[in-house]
Amino acid sequence: MENSALIVGASGIAGNNLAQELLKNNWTTYGITRNSEVNLKGLKNIKADLLDLKSLEEALKELNPTHVFFTAWMRKDTEAENIKVNGGMVRNLLQVLSPKKSVQHVALVTGLKHYLGPFDAYAQDGFKPETPVRTEHSRLDLDNFYYAQEDEVYAAAERDGFTWSIHRAHTVIGQAVGNLMNMGTTLAVYASICKENRSAFIWPGSEAQWNGISDVTDAHILAKHFLWAATTPEAANEAFNIVNGDIFRWSWLWKQIAEYFQIKYQGYIENNKSLEVRMTDDDTIWEKIAAKHQLVESELDRLASPWHTDLDLRRPIEVMTNMAKSRKLGFKEYQDTRESFYNLFDNLKAQKIIPS
């Protein structure tokens, strides 16, 4: 049977890069979004509300995908609401597809909040998980919408007989306008504002993150990991961590980013301001920058998500990720993290999202 993929969240960082990877490998690829149209040659767009069963049934009535890749989520005010909505989206989609009996594999991307706790209790002071984090670590005794999403996949797999894979990424670096978790573009916008203001690129995070070891996940390597797990029998029914494969300290990478933008930088100082605070009044300056350089997006909140970048950079602990399971099963891809950021910045300039 020809591989036919349905990507939930094809307009996001993970979903869009996955669509490109699947199309490059000659997969028939559908992207489902709630409202947006994804402009990607070869991608078949579908619009549906995953919280509305009738909407889903109508949108998918002619579709019989062999593979489902779930890369979408919605943020609500509390973790209880996050669980209800995000678990519900997974459950509804797999329920609608169940009678078709076409699905062979379902993949779900989550992240390190699996190990560090949900938004409501994320890496709080006094919490020290064993690092590097490993997939065999037990779930935390906390409500977490990632757990709810996983449980929906497990239940549907037992009911319908498909295989599954879980992909736990650490800070995905890639491009997607309007994305809620977008560190790379957020830092590019912040650096561009610093350059325009002739001010220093000031570190907004914790001392532990500044001096500690970290890693990130390039969206391209995440896409390759999705494809690998979906087509490697030995990888079936496993949860994996997925990162670039190198490690770094922010005290080094922050300087690299400053040098790319040709701006001064300042490292960690005690009682520093968060990035969300630093960028609170930057809407007006960004509008001026966008007009001056004829950029395609003048609304700052469509590009930058400083609140989420703060979750990473202000953690009171260092965090890195163990990828031994993937390596043992044959996934050998590697990505240099500095190049991940530089490649993203180059693309943002080429597409006139930030000044060149």
Short mmCIF file of C-alpha atoms in Angstrom, two decimals:
data_model
loop_
_atom_site.label_atom_id
_atom_site.label_comp_id
_atom_site.label_asym_id
_atom_site.label_seq_id
_atom_site.Cartn_x
_atom_site.Cartn_y
_atom_site.Cartn_z
CA MET A 1 0.00 0.00 0.00
CA GLU A 2 1.24 3.48 -0.86
CA ASN A 3 2.20 5.53 2.19
CA SER A 4 -0.37 8.24 2.86
CA ALA A 5 0.33 10.65 5.72
CA LEU A 6 -2.03 12.89 7.65
CA ILE A 7 -0.17 15.62 9.55
CA VAL A 8 -2.09 17.34 12.32
CA GLY A 9 -0.66 20.83 12.67
CA ALA A 10 0.99 21.16 9.26
CA SER A 11 1.36 24.93 9.68
CA GLY A 12 3.59 24.60 12.76
CA ILE A 13 7.36 24.22 13.07
CA ALA A 14 7.34 20.43 13.47
CA GLY A 15 4.46 19.72 11.10
CA ASN A 16 5.66 21.91 8.24
CA ASN A 17 9.18 20.47 8.27
CA LEU A 18 7.74 16.96 8.46
CA ALA A 19 5.54 17.67 5.44
CA GLN A 20 8.61 18.76 3.47
CA GLU A 21 10.48 15.60 4.47
CA LEU A 22 7.62 13.27 3.54
CA LEU A 23 7.00 14.99 0.20
CA LYS A 24 10.71 14.74 -0.57
CA ASN A 25 10.38 10.98 0.01
CA ASN A 26 7.34 10.73 -2.32
CA TRP A 27 4.66 10.26 0.33
CA THR A 28 1.12 11.37 -0.38
CA THR A 29 0.80 14.00 2.31
CA TYR A 30 -2.24 15.74 3.79
CA GLY A 31 -2.05 18.58 6.29
CA ILE A 32 -4.93 19.30 8.62
CA THR A 33 -5.24 22.71 10.24
CA ARG A 34 -8.11 24.54 11.88
CA ASN A 35 -8.02 27.72 9.79
CA SER A 36 -4.77 28.32 7.91
CA GLU A 37 -3.81 27.28 4.39
CA VAL A 38 -0.28 25.83 4.24
CA ASN A 39 1.50 27.02 1.12
CA LEU A 40 3.68 24.01 0.36
CA LYS A 41 3.87 22.46 -3.10
CA GLY A 42 2.45 18.94 -3.07
CA LEU A 43 0.74 19.21 0.31
CA LYS A 44 -3.02 18.57 0.26
CA ASN A 45 -4.70 20.98 2.70
CA ILE A 46 -7.63 20.00 4.90
CA LYS A 47 -9.42 22.32 7.34
CA ALA A 48 -11.24 20.94 10.36
CA ASP A 49 -11.85 21.57 14.04
CA LEU A 50 -10.39 18.63 15.96
CA LEU A 51 -12.72 19.36 18.87
CA ASP A 52 -15.77 18.94 16.62
CA LEU A 53 -16.45 15.31 15.64
CA LYS A 54 -18.88 16.27 12.87
CA SER A 55 -16.33 18.67 11.38
CA LEU A 56 -13.69 15.94 11.44
CA GLU A 57 -15.96 13.30 9.97
CA GLU A 58 -16.89 15.57 7.07
CA ALA A 59 -13.28 16.67 6.42
CA LEU A 60 -11.89 13.12 6.50
CA LYS A 61 -14.72 11.17 4.84
CA GLU A 62 -12.68 10.50 1.66
CA LEU A 63 -9.33 10.09 3.40
CA ASN A 64 -7.72 6.77 4.37
CA PRO A 65 -4.26 7.58 5.72
CA THR A 66 -1.74 4.88 6.52
CA HIS A 67 0.19 7.15 8.90
CA VAL A 68 -0.90 9.89 11.29
CA PHE A 69 1.58 12.43 12.67
CA PHE A 70 0.22 14.53 15.54
CA THR A 71 2.19 17.77 15.95
CA ALA A 72 -0.53 20.20 17.14
CA TRP A 73 -1.57 21.42 20.57
CA MET A 74 -3.60 24.21 22.14
CA ARG A 75 -2.66 26.16 25.25
CA LYS A 76 -5.33 26.86 27.87
CA ASP A 77 -5.25 28.70 31.20
CA THR A 78 -4.88 25.61 33.40
CA GLU A 79 -3.37 22.17 33.00
CA ALA A 80 -6.76 20.59 33.61
CA GLU A 81 -8.06 22.47 30.56
CA ASN A 82 -4.92 21.56 28.60
CA ILE A 83 -5.59 17.90 29.32
CA LYS A 84 -9.23 18.11 28.30
CA VAL A 85 -8.55 19.93 25.03
CA ASN A 86 -5.29 18.32 23.89
CA GLY A 87 -6.24 14.81 24.93
CA GLY A 88 -9.61 15.35 23.29
CA MET A 89 -8.07 16.35 19.95
CA VAL A 90 -6.06 13.12 19.77
CA ARG A 91 -9.02 11.01 20.87
CA ASN A 92 -11.42 12.60 18.38
CA LEU A 93 -9.13 12.22 15.38
CA LEU A 94 -8.32 8.58 16.06
CA GLN A 95 -11.98 7.85 16.79
CA VAL A 96 -13.02 9.25 13.40
CA LEU A 97 -10.30 7.28 11.62
CA SER A 98 -10.99 4.04 13.52
CA PRO A 99 -13.75 2.60 11.26
CA LYS A 100 -11.59 3.09 8.17
CA LYS A 101 -9.01 0.52 9.37
CA SER A 102 -6.36 2.21 7.22
CA VAL A 103 -4.01 3.55 9.89
CA GLN A 104 -0.82 1.56 10.34
CA HIS A 105 1.19 3.94 12.52
CA VAL A 106 0.54 6.99 14.73
CA ALA A 107 3.33 9.33 15.83
CA LEU A 108 3.04 12.02 18.50
CA VAL A 109 5.50 14.81 19.31
CA THR A 110 5.68 15.98 22.92
CA GLY A 111 8.66 17.42 24.79
CA LEU A 112 10.71 17.69 27.93
CA LYS A 113 7.76 18.86 30.00
CA HIS A 114 7.22 15.10 30.17
CA TYR A 115 10.18 15.07 32.59
CA LEU A 116 10.13 18.63 33.96
CA GLY A 117 6.43 19.13 34.64
CA PRO A 118 3.58 21.04 32.97
CA PHE A 119 3.25 24.80 32.51
CA ASP A 120 1.62 25.12 35.97
CA ALA A 121 4.63 23.57 37.75
CA TYR A 122 7.48 23.74 35.26
CA ALA A 123 10.97 23.04 36.65
CA GLN A 124 10.23 24.94 39.85
CA ASP A 125 12.90 25.72 42.44
CA GLY A 126 13.84 22.61 44.39
CA PHE A 127 12.88 20.24 41.55
CA LYS A 128 15.96 18.39 40.32
CA PRO A 129 15.33 15.59 37.82
CA GLU A 130 18.11 13.17 37.04
CA THR A 131 19.90 14.33 33.89
CA PRO A 132 20.40 13.53 31.11
CA VAL A 133 16.67 12.76 30.98
CA ARG A 134 15.94 9.23 29.73
CA THR A 135 12.79 7.70 28.30
CA GLU A 136 12.68 5.12 31.09
CA HIS A 137 12.21 7.82 33.73
CA SER A 138 8.84 7.47 35.45
CA ARG A 139 6.07 9.96 34.90
CA LEU A 140 5.85 12.74 37.45
CA ASP A 141 2.99 12.66 39.93
CA LEU A 142 1.48 15.73 38.28
CA ASP A 143 -1.30 16.38 35.79
CA ASN A 144 0.28 16.76 32.36
CA PHE A 145 -1.41 17.03 28.97
CA TYR A 146 1.50 15.16 27.35
CA TYR A 147 0.56 12.11 29.43
CA ALA A 148 -3.06 12.48 28.38
CA GLN A 149 -2.10 12.63 24.70
CA GLU A 150 0.10 9.55 25.04
CA ASP A 151 -2.64 7.62 26.81
CA GLU A 152 -5.09 8.39 23.99
CA VAL A 153 -2.60 7.01 21.45
CA TYR A 154 -2.00 3.88 23.53
CA ALA A 155 -5.72 3.22 23.94
CA ALA A 156 -6.47 3.69 20.25
CA ALA A 157 -3.51 1.48 19.26
CA GLU A 158 -4.86 -1.32 21.47
CA ARG A 159 -8.31 -0.89 19.92
CA ASP A 160 -7.26 -0.58 16.27
CA GLY A 161 -3.99 -2.50 16.09
CA PHE A 162 -1.65 0.19 14.70
CA THR A 163 1.92 0.80 15.88
CA TRP A 164 2.97 4.07 17.48
CA SER A 165 5.96 6.25 18.32
CA ILE A 166 6.35 9.13 20.78
CA HIS A 167 8.94 11.83 20.03
CA ARG A 168 10.07 13.94 23.01
CA ALA A 169 11.87 16.98 21.61
CA HIS A 170 13.80 19.65 23.50
CA THR A 171 13.10 23.19 22.24
CA VAL A 172 12.39 22.83 18.52
CA ILE A 173 14.41 25.26 16.37
CA GLY A 174 12.72 26.08 13.09
CA GLN A 175 10.43 28.53 11.34
CA ALA A 176 6.68 29.03 11.65
CA VAL A 177 4.93 32.39 11.90
CA GLY A 178 2.32 32.45 14.66
CA ASN A 179 3.82 29.51 16.57
CA LEU A 180 3.46 29.54 20.37
CA MET A 181 6.77 27.80 21.06
CA ASN A 182 9.32 29.50 18.86
CA MET A 183 12.66 30.17 20.56
CA GLY A 184 14.79 30.56 17.42
CA THR A 185 12.60 33.22 15.80
CA THR A 186 12.02 34.91 19.17
CA LEU A 187 15.77 35.32 19.71
CA ALA A 188 16.21 36.53 16.12
CA VAL A 189 13.55 39.20 16.65
CA TYR A 190 15.02 40.19 20.02
CA ALA A 191 18.51 40.48 18.49
CA SER A 192 17.14 42.53 15.59
CA ILE A 193 15.51 44.95 18.05
CA CYS A 194 18.77 45.19 20.01
CA LYS A 195 20.61 45.99 16.77
CA GLU A 196 18.09 48.66 15.80
CA ASN A 197 18.29 50.23 19.28
CA ARG A 198 22.09 49.82 19.41
CA SER A 199 21.66 48.08 22.76
CA ALA A 200 23.29 44.97 24.16
CA PHE A 201 21.87 41.50 23.57
CA ILE A 202 21.22 40.84 27.27
CA TRP A 203 20.89 37.32 28.65
CA PRO A 204 17.42 37.06 30.28
CA GLY A 205 17.82 33.62 31.84
CA SER A 206 19.08 31.86 34.94
CA GLU A 207 22.64 31.27 36.08
CA ALA A 208 22.06 27.50 35.87
CA GLN A 209 21.09 27.75 32.21
CA TRP A 210 23.89 30.21 31.39
CA ASN A 211 26.61 27.93 32.79
CA GLY A 212 24.96 24.52 32.43
CA ILE A 213 24.89 22.04 29.56
CA SER A 214 21.92 22.03 27.22
CA ASP A 215 20.71 20.76 23.85
CA VAL A 216 17.95 21.55 21.34
CA THR A 217 16.06 19.89 18.48
CA ASP A 218 16.33 21.15 14.91
CA ALA A 219 12.97 20.80 13.13
CA HIS A 220 14.72 19.07 10.23
CA ILE A 221 16.17 16.34 12.44
CA LEU A 222 12.80 15.91 14.16
CA ALA A 223 11.22 15.34 10.73
CA LYS A 224 13.83 12.71 9.88
CA HIS A 225 13.21 11.05 13.24
CA PHE A 226 9.47 10.87 12.54
CA LEU A 227 10.09 9.21 9.18
CA TRP A 228 12.68 6.83 10.60
CA ALA A 229 10.41 5.64 13.44
CA ALA A 230 7.44 5.24 11.08
CA THR A 231 9.40 3.01 8.70
CA THR A 232 11.69 1.05 11.06
CA PRO A 233 10.01 -2.06 12.49
CA GLU A 234 12.41 -2.17 15.45
CA ALA A 235 11.29 1.34 16.46
CA ALA A 236 7.61 0.43 16.71
CA ASN A 237 5.77 1.09 19.97
CA GLU A 238 8.53 3.09 21.60
CA ALA A 239 8.95 6.53 23.13
CA PHE A 240 12.11 8.38 22.08
CA ASN A 241 13.98 11.50 23.02
CA ILE A 242 15.08 13.48 19.96
CA VAL A 243 17.72 16.24 19.93
CA ASN A 244 20.47 17.38 17.57
CA GLY A 245 23.11 15.10 19.05
CA ASP A 246 25.52 17.78 20.28
CA ILE A 247 25.56 19.71 23.55
CA PHE A 248 26.42 23.32 24.35
CA ARG A 249 26.44 25.95 27.07
CA TRP A 250 24.38 29.10 26.60
CA SER A 251 27.41 31.12 27.76
CA TRP A 252 28.99 30.03 24.45
CA LEU A 253 25.93 30.05 22.16
CA TRP A 254 24.71 33.49 23.31
CA LYS A 255 28.00 34.98 22.13
CA GLN A 256 27.68 33.14 18.78
CA ILE A 257 24.21 34.60 18.21
CA ALA A 258 25.43 38.10 19.11
CA GLU A 259 28.32 37.76 16.68
CA TYR A 260 25.93 36.64 13.91
CA PHE A 261 23.90 39.83 14.35
CA GLN A 262 27.04 41.93 14.95
CA ILE A 263 25.82 43.27 18.28
CA LYS A 264 27.24 43.51 21.79
CA TYR A 265 26.07 41.03 24.39
CA GLN A 266 25.81 40.78 28.16
CA GLY A 267 25.85 37.51 30.07
CA TYR A 268 24.17 36.45 33.28
CA ILE A 269 23.71 38.98 36.06
CA GLU A 270 21.80 38.44 39.28
CA ASN A 271 18.16 39.56 39.37
CA ASN A 272 18.02 40.06 35.61
CA LYS A 273 14.78 40.73 33.76
CA SER A 274 12.96 37.99 31.87
CA LEU A 275 12.69 38.24 28.10
CA GLU A 276 8.94 38.70 28.39
CA VAL A 277 9.54 41.79 30.56
CA ARG A 278 12.29 43.07 28.26
CA MET A 279 10.07 42.83 25.18
CA THR A 280 6.88 44.13 26.79
CA ASP A 281 6.93 47.50 25.02
CA ASP A 282 8.65 46.41 21.79
CA ASP A 283 5.52 46.29 19.62
CA THR A 284 6.00 49.85 18.41
CA ILE A 285 9.70 49.51 17.63
CA TRP A 286 9.02 46.31 15.72
CA GLU A 287 6.38 48.06 13.62
CA LYS A 288 8.99 50.71 12.77
CA ILE A 289 11.59 48.05 11.93
CA ALA A 290 9.10 46.22 9.73
CA ALA A 291 8.20 49.40 7.85
CA LYS A 292 11.84 50.49 7.50
CA HIS A 293 12.98 47.14 6.08
CA GLN A 294 9.71 46.23 4.32
CA LEU A 295 9.26 43.06 6.37
CA VAL A 296 6.33 40.71 5.81
CA GLU A 297 5.11 40.66 9.44
CA SER A 298 4.73 43.80 11.53
CA GLU A 299 2.92 42.21 14.49
CA LEU A 300 5.46 41.24 17.13
CA ASP A 301 3.27 38.64 18.83
CA ARG A 302 2.96 36.75 15.52
CA LEU A 303 6.72 36.15 15.56
CA ALA A 304 8.00 36.17 19.12
CA SER A 305 6.96 34.01 22.08
CA PRO A 306 9.16 35.39 24.90
CA TRP A 307 7.02 33.73 27.60
CA HIS A 308 7.95 30.31 26.23
CA THR A 309 11.60 31.18 25.66
CA ASP A 310 11.70 32.23 29.32
CA LEU A 311 10.49 28.75 30.34
CA ASP A 312 13.69 27.37 28.81
CA LEU A 313 16.20 30.08 29.61
CA ARG A 314 15.07 30.78 33.19
CA ARG A 315 15.02 27.17 34.37
CA PRO A 316 16.89 26.86 37.70
CA ILE A 317 18.55 23.64 36.52
CA GLU A 318 20.61 22.47 33.58
CA VAL A 319 18.85 19.97 31.30
CA MET A 320 20.17 17.69 28.60
CA THR A 321 18.74 14.67 26.82
CA ASN A 322 19.81 11.05 26.39
CA MET A 323 19.25 9.62 22.88
CA ALA A 324 20.72 6.15 23.42
CA LYS A 325 17.53 4.30 22.46
CA SER A 326 17.37 5.88 18.99
CA ARG A 327 21.09 5.38 18.42
CA LYS A 328 20.95 1.70 19.35
CA LEU A 329 18.08 1.14 16.91
CA GLY A 330 19.91 2.81 14.03
CA PHE A 331 19.02 6.52 13.95
CA LYS A 332 22.36 8.20 13.18
CA GLU A 333 21.35 11.72 12.10
CA TYR A 334 23.27 14.62 13.67
CA GLN A 335 22.90 18.40 13.52
CA ASP A 336 25.29 21.12 14.66
CA THR A 337 23.28 23.45 16.93
CA ARG A 338 25.06 26.65 15.99
CA GLU A 339 24.27 25.87 12.35
CA SER A 340 20.61 25.26 13.33
CA PHE A 341 20.37 28.83 14.58
CA TYR A 342 22.43 30.34 11.75
CA ASN A 343 20.42 28.49 9.08
CA LEU A 344 17.18 29.68 10.66
CA PHE A 345 18.42 33.27 10.82
CA ASP A 346 19.51 33.11 7.16
CA ASN A 347 16.04 31.83 6.17
CA LEU A 348 14.29 34.52 8.21
CA LYS A 349 16.33 37.17 6.42
CA ALA A 350 15.73 35.64 2.99
CA GLN A 351 11.98 35.62 3.60
CA LYS A 352 12.05 39.19 4.98
CA ILE A 353 10.82 38.19 8.40
CA ILE A 354 13.81 39.91 10.06
CA PRO A 355 16.08 42.61 8.59
CA SER A 356 19.00 41.42 6.45
#
